[in-house]
mmCIF file of C-alpha atoms in Angstrom:
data_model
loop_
_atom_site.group_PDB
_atom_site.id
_atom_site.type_symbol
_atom_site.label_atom_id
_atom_site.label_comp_id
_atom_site.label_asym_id
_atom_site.label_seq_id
_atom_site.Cartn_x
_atom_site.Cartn_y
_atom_site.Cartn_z
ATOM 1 C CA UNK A 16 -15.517 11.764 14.293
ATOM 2 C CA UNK A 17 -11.681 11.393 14.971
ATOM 3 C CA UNK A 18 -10.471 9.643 17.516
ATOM 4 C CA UNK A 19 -9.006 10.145 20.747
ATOM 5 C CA UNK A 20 -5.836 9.130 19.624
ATOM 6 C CA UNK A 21 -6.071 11.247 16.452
ATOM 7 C CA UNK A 22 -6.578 14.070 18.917
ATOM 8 C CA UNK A 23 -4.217 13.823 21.344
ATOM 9 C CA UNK A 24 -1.326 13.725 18.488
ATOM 10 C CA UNK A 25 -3.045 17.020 17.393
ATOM 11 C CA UNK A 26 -2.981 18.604 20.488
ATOM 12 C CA UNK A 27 0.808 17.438 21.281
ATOM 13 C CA UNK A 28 1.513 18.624 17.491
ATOM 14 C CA UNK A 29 0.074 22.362 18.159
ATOM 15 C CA UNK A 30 1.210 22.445 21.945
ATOM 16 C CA UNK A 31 5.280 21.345 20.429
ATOM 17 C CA UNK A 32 5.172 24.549 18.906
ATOM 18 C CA UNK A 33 4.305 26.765 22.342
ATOM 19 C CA UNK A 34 6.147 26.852 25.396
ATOM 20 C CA UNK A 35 7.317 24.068 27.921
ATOM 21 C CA UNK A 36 4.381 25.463 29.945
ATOM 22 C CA UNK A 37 1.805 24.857 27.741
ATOM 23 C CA UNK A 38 3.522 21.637 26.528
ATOM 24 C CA UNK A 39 3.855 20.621 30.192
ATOM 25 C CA UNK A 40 0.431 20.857 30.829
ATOM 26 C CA UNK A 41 -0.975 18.861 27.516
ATOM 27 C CA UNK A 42 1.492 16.014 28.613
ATOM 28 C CA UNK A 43 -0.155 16.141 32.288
ATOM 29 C CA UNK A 44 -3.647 16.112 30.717
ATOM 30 C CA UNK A 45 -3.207 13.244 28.277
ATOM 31 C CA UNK A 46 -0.790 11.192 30.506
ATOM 32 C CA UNK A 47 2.791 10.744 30.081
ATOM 33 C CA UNK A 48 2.697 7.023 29.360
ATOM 34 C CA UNK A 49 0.182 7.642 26.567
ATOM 35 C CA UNK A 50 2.383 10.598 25.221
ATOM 36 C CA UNK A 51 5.306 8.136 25.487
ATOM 37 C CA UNK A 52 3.526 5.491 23.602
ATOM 38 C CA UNK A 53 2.637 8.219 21.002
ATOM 39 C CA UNK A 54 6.174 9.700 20.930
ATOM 40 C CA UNK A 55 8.245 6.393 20.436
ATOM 41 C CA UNK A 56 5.783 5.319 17.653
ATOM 42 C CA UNK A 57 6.965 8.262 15.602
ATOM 43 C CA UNK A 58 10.389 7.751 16.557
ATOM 44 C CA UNK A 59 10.117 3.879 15.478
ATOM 45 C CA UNK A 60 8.436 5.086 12.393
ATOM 46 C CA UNK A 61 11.076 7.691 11.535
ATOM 47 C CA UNK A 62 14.374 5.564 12.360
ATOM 48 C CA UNK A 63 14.761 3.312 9.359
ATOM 49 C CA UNK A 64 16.749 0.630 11.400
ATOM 50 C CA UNK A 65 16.999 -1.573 8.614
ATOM 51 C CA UNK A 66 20.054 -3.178 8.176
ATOM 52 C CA UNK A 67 21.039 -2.680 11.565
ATOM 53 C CA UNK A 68 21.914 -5.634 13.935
ATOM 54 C CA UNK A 69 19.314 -6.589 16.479
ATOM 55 C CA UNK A 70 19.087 -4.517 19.829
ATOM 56 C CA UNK A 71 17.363 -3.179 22.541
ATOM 57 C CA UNK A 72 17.422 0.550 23.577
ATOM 58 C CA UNK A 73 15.209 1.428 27.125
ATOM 59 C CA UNK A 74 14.065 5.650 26.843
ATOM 60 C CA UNK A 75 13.685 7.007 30.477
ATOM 61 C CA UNK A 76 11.397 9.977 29.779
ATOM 62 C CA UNK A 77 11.126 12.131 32.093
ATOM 63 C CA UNK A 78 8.167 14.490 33.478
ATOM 64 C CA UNK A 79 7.793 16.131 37.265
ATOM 65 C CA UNK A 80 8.021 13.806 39.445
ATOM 66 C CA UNK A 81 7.692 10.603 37.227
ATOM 67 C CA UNK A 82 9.873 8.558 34.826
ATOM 68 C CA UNK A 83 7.819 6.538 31.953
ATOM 69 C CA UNK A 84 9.950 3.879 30.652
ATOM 70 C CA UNK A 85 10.181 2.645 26.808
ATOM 71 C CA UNK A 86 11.885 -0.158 24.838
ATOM 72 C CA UNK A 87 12.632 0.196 21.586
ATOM 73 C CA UNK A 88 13.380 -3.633 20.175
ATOM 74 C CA UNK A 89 15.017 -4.138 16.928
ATOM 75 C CA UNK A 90 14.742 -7.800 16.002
ATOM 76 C CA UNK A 91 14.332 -10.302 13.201
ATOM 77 C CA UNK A 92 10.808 -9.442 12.818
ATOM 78 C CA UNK A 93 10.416 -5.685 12.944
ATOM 79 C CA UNK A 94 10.841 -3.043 15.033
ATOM 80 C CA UNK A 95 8.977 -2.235 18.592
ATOM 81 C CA UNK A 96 8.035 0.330 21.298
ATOM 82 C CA UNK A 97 6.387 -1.133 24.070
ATOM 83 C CA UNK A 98 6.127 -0.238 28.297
ATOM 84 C CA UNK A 99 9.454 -1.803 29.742
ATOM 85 C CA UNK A 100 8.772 -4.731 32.143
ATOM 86 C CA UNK A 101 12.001 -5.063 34.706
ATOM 87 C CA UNK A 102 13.309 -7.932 32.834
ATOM 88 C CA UNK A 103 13.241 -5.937 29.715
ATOM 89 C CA UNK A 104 15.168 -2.928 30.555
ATOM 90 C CA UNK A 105 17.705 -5.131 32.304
ATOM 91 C CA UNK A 106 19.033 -6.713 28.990
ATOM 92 C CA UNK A 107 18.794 -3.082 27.120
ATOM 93 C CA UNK A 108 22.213 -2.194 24.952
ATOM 94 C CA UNK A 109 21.493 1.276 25.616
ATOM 95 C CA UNK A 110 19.719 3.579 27.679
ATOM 96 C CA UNK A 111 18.588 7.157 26.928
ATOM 97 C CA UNK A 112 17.111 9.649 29.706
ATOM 98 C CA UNK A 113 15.808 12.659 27.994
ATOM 99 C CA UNK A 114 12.942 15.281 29.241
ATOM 100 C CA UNK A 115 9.721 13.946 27.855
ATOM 101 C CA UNK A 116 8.966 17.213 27.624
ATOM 102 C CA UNK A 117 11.956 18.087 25.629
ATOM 103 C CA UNK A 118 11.431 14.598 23.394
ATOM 104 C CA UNK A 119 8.158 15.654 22.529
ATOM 105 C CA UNK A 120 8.851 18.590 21.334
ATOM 106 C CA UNK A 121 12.114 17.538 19.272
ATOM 107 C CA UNK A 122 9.864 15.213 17.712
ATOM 108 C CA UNK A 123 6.586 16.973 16.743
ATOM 109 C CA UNK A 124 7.900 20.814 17.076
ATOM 110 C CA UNK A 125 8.892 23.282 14.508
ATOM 111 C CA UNK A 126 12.368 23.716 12.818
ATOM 112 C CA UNK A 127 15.265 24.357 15.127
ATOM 113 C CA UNK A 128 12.492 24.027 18.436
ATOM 114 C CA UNK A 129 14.690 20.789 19.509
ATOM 115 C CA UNK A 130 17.333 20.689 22.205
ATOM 116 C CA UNK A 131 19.120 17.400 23.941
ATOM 117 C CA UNK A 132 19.957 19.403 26.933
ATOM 118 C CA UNK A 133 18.686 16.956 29.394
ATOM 119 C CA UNK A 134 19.778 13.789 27.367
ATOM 120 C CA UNK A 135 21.921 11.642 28.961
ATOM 121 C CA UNK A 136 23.374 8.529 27.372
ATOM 122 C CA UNK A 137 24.288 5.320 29.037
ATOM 123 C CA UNK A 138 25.848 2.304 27.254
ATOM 124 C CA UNK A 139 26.331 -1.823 28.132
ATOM 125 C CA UNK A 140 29.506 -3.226 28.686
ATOM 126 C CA UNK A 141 31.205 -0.272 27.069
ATOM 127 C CA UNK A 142 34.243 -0.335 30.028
ATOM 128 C CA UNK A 143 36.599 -2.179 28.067
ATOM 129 C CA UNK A 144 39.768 -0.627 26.408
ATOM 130 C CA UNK A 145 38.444 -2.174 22.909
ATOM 131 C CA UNK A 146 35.529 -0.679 23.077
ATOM 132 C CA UNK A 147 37.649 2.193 22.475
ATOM 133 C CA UNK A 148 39.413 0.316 19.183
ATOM 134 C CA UNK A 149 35.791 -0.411 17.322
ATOM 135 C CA UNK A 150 32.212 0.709 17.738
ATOM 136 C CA UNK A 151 29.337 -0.885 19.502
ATOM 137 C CA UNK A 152 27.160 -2.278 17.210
ATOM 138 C CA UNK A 153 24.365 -0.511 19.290
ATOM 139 C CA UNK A 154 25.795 2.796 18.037
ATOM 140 C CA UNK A 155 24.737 3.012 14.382
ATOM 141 C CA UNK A 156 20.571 2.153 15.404
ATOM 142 C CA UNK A 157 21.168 4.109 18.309
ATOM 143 C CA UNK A 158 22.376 6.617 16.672
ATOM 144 C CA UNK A 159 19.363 6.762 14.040
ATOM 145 C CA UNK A 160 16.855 6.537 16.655
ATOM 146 C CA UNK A 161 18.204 9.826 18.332
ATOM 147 C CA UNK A 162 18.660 11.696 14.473
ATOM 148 C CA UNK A 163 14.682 10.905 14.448
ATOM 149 C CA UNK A 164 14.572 13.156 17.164
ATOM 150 C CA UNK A 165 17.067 15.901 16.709
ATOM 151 C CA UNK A 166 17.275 15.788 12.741
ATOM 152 C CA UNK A 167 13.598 15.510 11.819
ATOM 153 C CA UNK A 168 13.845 17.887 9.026
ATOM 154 C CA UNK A 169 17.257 16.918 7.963
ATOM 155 C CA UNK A 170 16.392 13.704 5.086
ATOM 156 C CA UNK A 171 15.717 15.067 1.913
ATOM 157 C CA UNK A 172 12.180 14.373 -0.091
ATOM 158 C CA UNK A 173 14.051 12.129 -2.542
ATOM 159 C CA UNK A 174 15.627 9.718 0.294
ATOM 160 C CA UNK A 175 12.230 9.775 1.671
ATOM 161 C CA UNK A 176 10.877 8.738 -1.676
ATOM 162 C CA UNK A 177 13.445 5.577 -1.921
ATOM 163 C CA UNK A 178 13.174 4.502 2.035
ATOM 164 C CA UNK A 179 9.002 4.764 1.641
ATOM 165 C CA UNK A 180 9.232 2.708 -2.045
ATOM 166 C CA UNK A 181 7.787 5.465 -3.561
ATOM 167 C CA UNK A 182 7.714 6.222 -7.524
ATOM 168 C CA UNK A 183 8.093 10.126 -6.930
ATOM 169 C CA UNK A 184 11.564 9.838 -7.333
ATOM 170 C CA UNK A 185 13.350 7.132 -10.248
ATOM 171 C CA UNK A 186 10.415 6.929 -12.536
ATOM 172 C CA UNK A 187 9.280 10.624 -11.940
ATOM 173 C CA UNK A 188 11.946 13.072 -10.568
ATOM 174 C CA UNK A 189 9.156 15.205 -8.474
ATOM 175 C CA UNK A 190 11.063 16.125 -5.155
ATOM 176 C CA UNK A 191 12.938 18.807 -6.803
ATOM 177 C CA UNK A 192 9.875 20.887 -7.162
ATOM 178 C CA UNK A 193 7.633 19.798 -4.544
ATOM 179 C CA UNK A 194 10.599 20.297 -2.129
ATOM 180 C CA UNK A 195 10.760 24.179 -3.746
ATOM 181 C CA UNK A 196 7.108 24.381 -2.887
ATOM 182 C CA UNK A 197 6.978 22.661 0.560
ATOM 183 C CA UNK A 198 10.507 23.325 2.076
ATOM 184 C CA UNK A 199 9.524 26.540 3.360
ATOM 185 C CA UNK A 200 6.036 25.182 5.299
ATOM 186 C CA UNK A 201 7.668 21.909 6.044
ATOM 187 C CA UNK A 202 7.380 22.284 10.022
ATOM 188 C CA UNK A 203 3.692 23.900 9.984
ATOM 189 C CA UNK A 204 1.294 21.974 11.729
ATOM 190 C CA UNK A 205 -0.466 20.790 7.776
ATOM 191 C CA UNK A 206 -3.331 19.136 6.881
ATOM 192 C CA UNK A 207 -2.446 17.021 3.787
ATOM 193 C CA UNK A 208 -4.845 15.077 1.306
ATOM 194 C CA UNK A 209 -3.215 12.952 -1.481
ATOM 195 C CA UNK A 210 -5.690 10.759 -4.140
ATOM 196 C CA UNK A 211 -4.849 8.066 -5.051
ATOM 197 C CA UNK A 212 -2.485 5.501 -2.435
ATOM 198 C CA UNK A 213 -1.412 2.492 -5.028
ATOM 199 C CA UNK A 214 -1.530 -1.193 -4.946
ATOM 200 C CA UNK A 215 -4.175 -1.303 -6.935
ATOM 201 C CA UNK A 216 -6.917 -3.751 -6.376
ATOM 202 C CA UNK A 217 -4.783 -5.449 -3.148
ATOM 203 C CA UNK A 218 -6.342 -3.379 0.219
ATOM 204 C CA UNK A 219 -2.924 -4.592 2.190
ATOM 205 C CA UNK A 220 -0.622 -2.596 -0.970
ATOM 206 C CA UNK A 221 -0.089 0.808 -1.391
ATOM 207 C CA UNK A 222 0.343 3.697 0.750
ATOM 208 C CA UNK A 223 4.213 4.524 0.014
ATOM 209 C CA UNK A 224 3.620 7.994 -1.095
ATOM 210 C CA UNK A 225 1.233 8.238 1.927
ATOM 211 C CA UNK A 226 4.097 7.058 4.341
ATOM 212 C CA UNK A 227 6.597 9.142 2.583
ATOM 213 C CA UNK A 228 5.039 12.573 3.085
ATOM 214 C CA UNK A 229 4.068 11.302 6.958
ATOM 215 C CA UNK A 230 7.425 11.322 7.585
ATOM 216 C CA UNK A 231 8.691 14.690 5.195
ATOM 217 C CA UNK A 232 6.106 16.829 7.093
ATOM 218 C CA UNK A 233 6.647 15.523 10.642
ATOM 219 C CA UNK A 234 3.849 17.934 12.023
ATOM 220 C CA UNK A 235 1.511 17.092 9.881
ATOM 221 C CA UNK A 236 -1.960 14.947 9.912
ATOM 222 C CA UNK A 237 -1.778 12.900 6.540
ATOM 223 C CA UNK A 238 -5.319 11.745 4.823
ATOM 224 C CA UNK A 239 -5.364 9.465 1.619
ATOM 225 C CA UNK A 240 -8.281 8.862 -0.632
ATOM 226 C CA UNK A 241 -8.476 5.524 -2.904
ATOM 227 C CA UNK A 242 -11.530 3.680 -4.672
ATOM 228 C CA UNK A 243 -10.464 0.561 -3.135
ATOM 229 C CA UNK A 244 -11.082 0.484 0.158
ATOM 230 C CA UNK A 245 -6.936 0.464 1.707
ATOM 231 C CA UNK A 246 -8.404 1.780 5.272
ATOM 232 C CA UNK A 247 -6.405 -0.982 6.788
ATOM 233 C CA UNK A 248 -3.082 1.079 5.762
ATOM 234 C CA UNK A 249 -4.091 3.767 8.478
ATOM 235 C CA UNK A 250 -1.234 4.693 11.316
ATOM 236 C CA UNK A 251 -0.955 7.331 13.568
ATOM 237 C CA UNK A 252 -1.115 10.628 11.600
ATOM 238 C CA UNK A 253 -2.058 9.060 8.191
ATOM 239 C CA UNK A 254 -5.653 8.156 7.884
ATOM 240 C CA UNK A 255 -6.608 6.299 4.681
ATOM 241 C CA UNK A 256 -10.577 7.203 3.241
ATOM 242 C CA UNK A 257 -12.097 5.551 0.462
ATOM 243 C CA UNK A 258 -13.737 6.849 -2.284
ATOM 244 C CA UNK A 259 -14.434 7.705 -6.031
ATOM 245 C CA UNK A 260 -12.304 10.947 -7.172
ATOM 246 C CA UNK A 261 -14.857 11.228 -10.173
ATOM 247 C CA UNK A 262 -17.862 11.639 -7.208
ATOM 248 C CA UNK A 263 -18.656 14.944 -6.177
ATOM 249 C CA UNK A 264 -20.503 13.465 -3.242
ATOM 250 C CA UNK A 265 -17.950 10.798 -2.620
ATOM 251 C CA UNK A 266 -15.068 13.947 -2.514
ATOM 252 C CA UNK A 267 -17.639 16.409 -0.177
ATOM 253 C CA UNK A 268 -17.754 13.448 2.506
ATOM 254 C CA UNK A 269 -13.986 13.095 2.350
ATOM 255 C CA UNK A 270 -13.888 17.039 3.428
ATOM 256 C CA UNK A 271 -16.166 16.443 5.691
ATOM 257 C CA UNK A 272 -13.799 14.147 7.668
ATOM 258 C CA UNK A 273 -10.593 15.891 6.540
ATOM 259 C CA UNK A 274 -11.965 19.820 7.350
ATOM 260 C CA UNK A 275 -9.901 22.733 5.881
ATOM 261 C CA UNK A 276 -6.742 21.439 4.144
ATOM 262 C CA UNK A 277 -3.260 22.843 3.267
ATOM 263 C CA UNK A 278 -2.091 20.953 0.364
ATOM 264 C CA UNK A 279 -3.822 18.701 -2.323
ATOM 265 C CA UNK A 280 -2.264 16.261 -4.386
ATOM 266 C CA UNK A 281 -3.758 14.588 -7.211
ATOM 267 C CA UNK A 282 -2.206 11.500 -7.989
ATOM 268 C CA UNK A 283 -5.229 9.246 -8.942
ATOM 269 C CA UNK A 284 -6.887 7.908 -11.815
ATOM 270 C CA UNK A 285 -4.894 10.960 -14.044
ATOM 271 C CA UNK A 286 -8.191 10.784 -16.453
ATOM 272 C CA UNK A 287 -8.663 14.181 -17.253
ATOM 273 C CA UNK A 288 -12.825 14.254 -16.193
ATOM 274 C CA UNK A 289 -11.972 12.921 -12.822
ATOM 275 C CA UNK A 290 -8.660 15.273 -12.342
ATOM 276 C CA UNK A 291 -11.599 18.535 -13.140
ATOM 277 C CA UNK A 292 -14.202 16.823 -11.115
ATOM 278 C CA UNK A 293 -11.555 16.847 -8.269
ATOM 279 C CA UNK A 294 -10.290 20.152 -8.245
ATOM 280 C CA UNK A 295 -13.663 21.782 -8.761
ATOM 281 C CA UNK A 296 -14.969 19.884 -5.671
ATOM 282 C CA UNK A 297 -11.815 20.169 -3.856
ATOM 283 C CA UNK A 298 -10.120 23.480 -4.364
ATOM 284 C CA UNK A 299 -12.942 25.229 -1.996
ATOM 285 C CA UNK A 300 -11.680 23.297 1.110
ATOM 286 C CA UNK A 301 -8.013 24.442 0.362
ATOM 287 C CA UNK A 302 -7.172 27.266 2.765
ATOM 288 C CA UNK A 303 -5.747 30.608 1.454
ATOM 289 C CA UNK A 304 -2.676 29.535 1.603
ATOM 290 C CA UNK A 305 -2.624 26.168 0.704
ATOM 291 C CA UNK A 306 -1.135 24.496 -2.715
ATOM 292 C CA UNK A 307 -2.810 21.931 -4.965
ATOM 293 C CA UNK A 308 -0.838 19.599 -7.680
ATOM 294 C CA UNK A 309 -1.865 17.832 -9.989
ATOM 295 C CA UNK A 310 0.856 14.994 -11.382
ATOM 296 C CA UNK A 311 1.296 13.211 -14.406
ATOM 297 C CA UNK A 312 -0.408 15.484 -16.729
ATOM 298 C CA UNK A 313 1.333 13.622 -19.632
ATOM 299 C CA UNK A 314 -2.097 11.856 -19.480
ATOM 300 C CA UNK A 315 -3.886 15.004 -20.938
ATOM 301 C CA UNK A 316 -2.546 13.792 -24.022
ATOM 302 C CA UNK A 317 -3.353 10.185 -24.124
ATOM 303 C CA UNK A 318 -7.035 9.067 -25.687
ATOM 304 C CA UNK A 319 -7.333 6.242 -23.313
ATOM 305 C CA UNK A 320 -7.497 8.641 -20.502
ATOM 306 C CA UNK A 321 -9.652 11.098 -21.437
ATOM 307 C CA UNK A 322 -6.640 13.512 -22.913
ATOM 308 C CA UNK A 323 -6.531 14.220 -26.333
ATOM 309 C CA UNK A 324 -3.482 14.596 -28.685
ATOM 310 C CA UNK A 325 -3.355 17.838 -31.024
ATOM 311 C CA UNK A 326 -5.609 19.866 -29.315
ATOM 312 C CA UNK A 327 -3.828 21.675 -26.433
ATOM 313 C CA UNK A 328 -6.441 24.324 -25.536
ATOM 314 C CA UNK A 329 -9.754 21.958 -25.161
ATOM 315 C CA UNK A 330 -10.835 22.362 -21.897
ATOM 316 C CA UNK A 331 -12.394 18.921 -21.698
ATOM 317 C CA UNK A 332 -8.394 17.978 -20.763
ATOM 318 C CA UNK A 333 -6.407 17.838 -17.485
ATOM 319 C CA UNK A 334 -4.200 20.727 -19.204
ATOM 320 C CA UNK A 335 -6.267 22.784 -21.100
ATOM 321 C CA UNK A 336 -8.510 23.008 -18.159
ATOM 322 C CA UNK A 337 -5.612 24.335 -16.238
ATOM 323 C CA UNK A 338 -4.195 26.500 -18.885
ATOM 324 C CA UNK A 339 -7.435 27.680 -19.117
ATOM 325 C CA UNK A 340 -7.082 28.831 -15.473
ATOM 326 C CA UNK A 341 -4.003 30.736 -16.412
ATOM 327 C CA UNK A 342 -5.536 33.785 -17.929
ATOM 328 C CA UNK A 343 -7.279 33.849 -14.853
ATOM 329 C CA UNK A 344 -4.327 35.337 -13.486
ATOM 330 C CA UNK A 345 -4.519 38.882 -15.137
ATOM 331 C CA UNK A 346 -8.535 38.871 -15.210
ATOM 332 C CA UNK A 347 -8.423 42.759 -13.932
ATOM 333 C CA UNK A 348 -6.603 43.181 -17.343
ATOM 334 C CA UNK A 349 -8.661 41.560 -19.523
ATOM 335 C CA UNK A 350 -11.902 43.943 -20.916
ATOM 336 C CA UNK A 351 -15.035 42.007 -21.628
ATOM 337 C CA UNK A 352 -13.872 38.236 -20.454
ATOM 338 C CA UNK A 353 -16.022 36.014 -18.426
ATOM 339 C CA UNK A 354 -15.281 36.155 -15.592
ATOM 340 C CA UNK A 355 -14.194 32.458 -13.527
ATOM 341 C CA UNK A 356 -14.941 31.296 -9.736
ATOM 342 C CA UNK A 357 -10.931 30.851 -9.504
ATOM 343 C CA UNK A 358 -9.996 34.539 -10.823
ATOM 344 C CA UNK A 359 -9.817 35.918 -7.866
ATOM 345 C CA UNK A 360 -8.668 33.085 -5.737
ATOM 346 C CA UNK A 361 -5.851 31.534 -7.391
ATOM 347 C CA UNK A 362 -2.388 33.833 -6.943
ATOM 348 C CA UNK A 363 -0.034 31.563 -8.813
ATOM 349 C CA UNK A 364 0.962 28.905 -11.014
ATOM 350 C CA UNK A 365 3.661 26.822 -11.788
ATOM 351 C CA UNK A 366 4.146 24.344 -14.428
ATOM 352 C CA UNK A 367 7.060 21.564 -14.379
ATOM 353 C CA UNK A 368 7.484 18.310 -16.440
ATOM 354 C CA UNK A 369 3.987 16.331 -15.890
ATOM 355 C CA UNK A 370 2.862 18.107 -12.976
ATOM 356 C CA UNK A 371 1.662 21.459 -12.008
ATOM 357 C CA UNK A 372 1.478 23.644 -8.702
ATOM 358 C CA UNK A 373 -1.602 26.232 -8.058
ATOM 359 C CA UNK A 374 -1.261 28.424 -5.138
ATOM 360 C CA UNK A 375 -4.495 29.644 -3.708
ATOM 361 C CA UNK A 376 -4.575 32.596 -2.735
ATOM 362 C CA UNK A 377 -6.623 36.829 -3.366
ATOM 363 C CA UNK A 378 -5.660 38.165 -6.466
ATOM 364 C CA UNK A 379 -6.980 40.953 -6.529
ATOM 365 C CA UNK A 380 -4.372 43.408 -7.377
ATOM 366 C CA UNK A 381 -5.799 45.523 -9.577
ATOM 367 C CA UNK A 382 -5.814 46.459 -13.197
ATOM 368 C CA UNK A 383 -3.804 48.949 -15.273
ATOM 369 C CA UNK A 384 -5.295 52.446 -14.655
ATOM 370 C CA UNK A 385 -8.458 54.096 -16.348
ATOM 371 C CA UNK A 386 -6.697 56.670 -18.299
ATOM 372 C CA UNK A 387 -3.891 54.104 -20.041
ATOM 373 C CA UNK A 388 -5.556 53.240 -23.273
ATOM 374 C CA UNK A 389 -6.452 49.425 -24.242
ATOM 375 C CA UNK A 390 -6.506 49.855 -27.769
#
């Protein structure tokens, strides 16, 4: 069962994507300071203030009638959003009044959805003439804090990769072709399930891959599956399972809490019995629609994981299985082959360096007609 929490970022994440009616009335229902406590967590997530001088920034969000008040803190030790008191919001560097309505939906809505027509931006002891000669140095985390806002989809996959710590990018270069894959469903409301979140054997490590696609698909609810149990890397939007990618039963509970899902990456053990065991178990709960990739298939050629070297077509490894898969394609074509379960349900595939993209999907076109000879 998810929780309420879980939920109400759902429903704020399919209502950002309606109109300020509908919007206005999921705020009212779950409560504007809970939506504000949910809103500045993203924004805190998103902002990347390190390197930026300490400082304190109060948000005024605003709904009918009320104002809910937020301080963002920037200090030594990390970065905050908490309820202002009235001592807190009197020593603020900054303050921002904004629609919550309006900060929502900059936040969790669709491409180009965002406006800051009803921002208004106050500054501290900015009455000076030298204020005028040098910035603030309130504007430059200031200034991030709003881009989280108004520029969700702006950062690129591969900054993302390098800000998160992940090895997608430097020691792989995958953002080029996962970001010609997912740049065009970036903003849809996804349901995302990567294997495998790193750190090994450590349950406080991992989870920068996990944390770096949180952030590229802003709308979307982020699961991760390892054997170790890392469930204590879980934030808002990015729930962390455990279990055994070589377990059918271990995989069919995972879907159980997950549902339908959009896009599945396989980034886990890379030994070519679990990476078949996977997909076979997984690749039902992918919607028509929906993309799963496999990475590092540079393993289907290494002994110690399963892969052999000289035999391209056996089916036993991570890429023959797939090539396999690509006849699969033209099956209406193909007079007296067996027929496969993914024949009809896998529309395309794409192979790059180490990894490989299947698109599921009908394919169901049709062969060549009856009276054009075969032989």
């Amino acid at each position: 069962m998810r929780s309420r929490a879980v939920g109400d970022i759902e429903r704020l994440v399919h209502a950002a994507g309606a109109g300020d009616g509908v919007l206005a009335e999921s705020i009212e229902s779950i409560g504007a300071e809970a939506v504000a406590r949910i809103v500045m967590a993203e924004v805190v997530d998103r902002a990347d203030l390190r390197g930026c001088p300490p400082v304190a920034v109060s948000f005024r969000l605003r709904t009918e009638g009320t104002i809910t008040e937020m301080i963002v803190d920037k200090s030594g030790s990390g970065v905050t959003a908490h309820p202002a008191t009235a001592a807190a919001a009197s020593r603020t560097d900054a303050t921002v009044e904004q629609s919550l309505v309006e900060v929502v939906r900059g936040v969790f809505g669709p491409r180009g959805a965002g406006s800051s027509a009803t921002r208004v931006l106050r500054w501290r002891d900015i009455d000076g003439p030298e204020s005028f000669g040098r910035p603030a140095l309130a504007f430059e985390p200031v200034r991030r804090l709003l881009d989280s806002i108004d520029r969700p989809y702006h950062t690129s996959l591969a900054e993302w990769c390098v800000r998160s710590g992940s090895d997608k990018w430097g020691v792989h270069q995958y953002p080029q072709h996962y970001e010609r894959h997912f740049d065009p469903i970036r903003d849809r409301p996804l349901t995302i399930l990567e294997i495998g979140v790193g750190g090994y054997d450590d349950p406080h490590r991992g989870g920068e891959s996990l944390r770096m696609w949180k952030r590229y698909f802003p709308r979307a609810a982020i699961f991760g599956l390892d054997i170790v149990d890392k469930t204590a890397l879980s934030t808002p939007r990015l729930t962390v399972l455990q279990g055994d990618q070589s377990s059918a039963t271990d995989l069919e509970r995972v879907v159980r809490a997950t549902g339908p899902l959009d896009i599945i990456i396989d980034d886990g053990s890379h030994i070519s019995a679990h990476v078949i065991t996977a997909f076979h178990t997984l690749f039902p709960a992918l919607r028509d629609g929906g993309v799963y990739v496999v990475e590092d298939l540079q393993t289907s050629y290494w002994p110690h994981f399963g892969g052999k070297s000289g035999a391209y077509n056996d089916i036993s490894t991570s890429m023959g299985f797939l090539k396999a898969m690509l006849d699969g394609l033209n099956h209406e074509e193909i007079d007296g082959r067996e027929p496969a379960p993914t024949d009809a349900a896998i529309k395309g595939m794409h192979f790059y360096h180490n990894m490989a993209f299947l698109e599921k999907g009908e394919n169901r076109d049709g062969g060549a007609p009856s009276w054009l000879s075969r032989i």
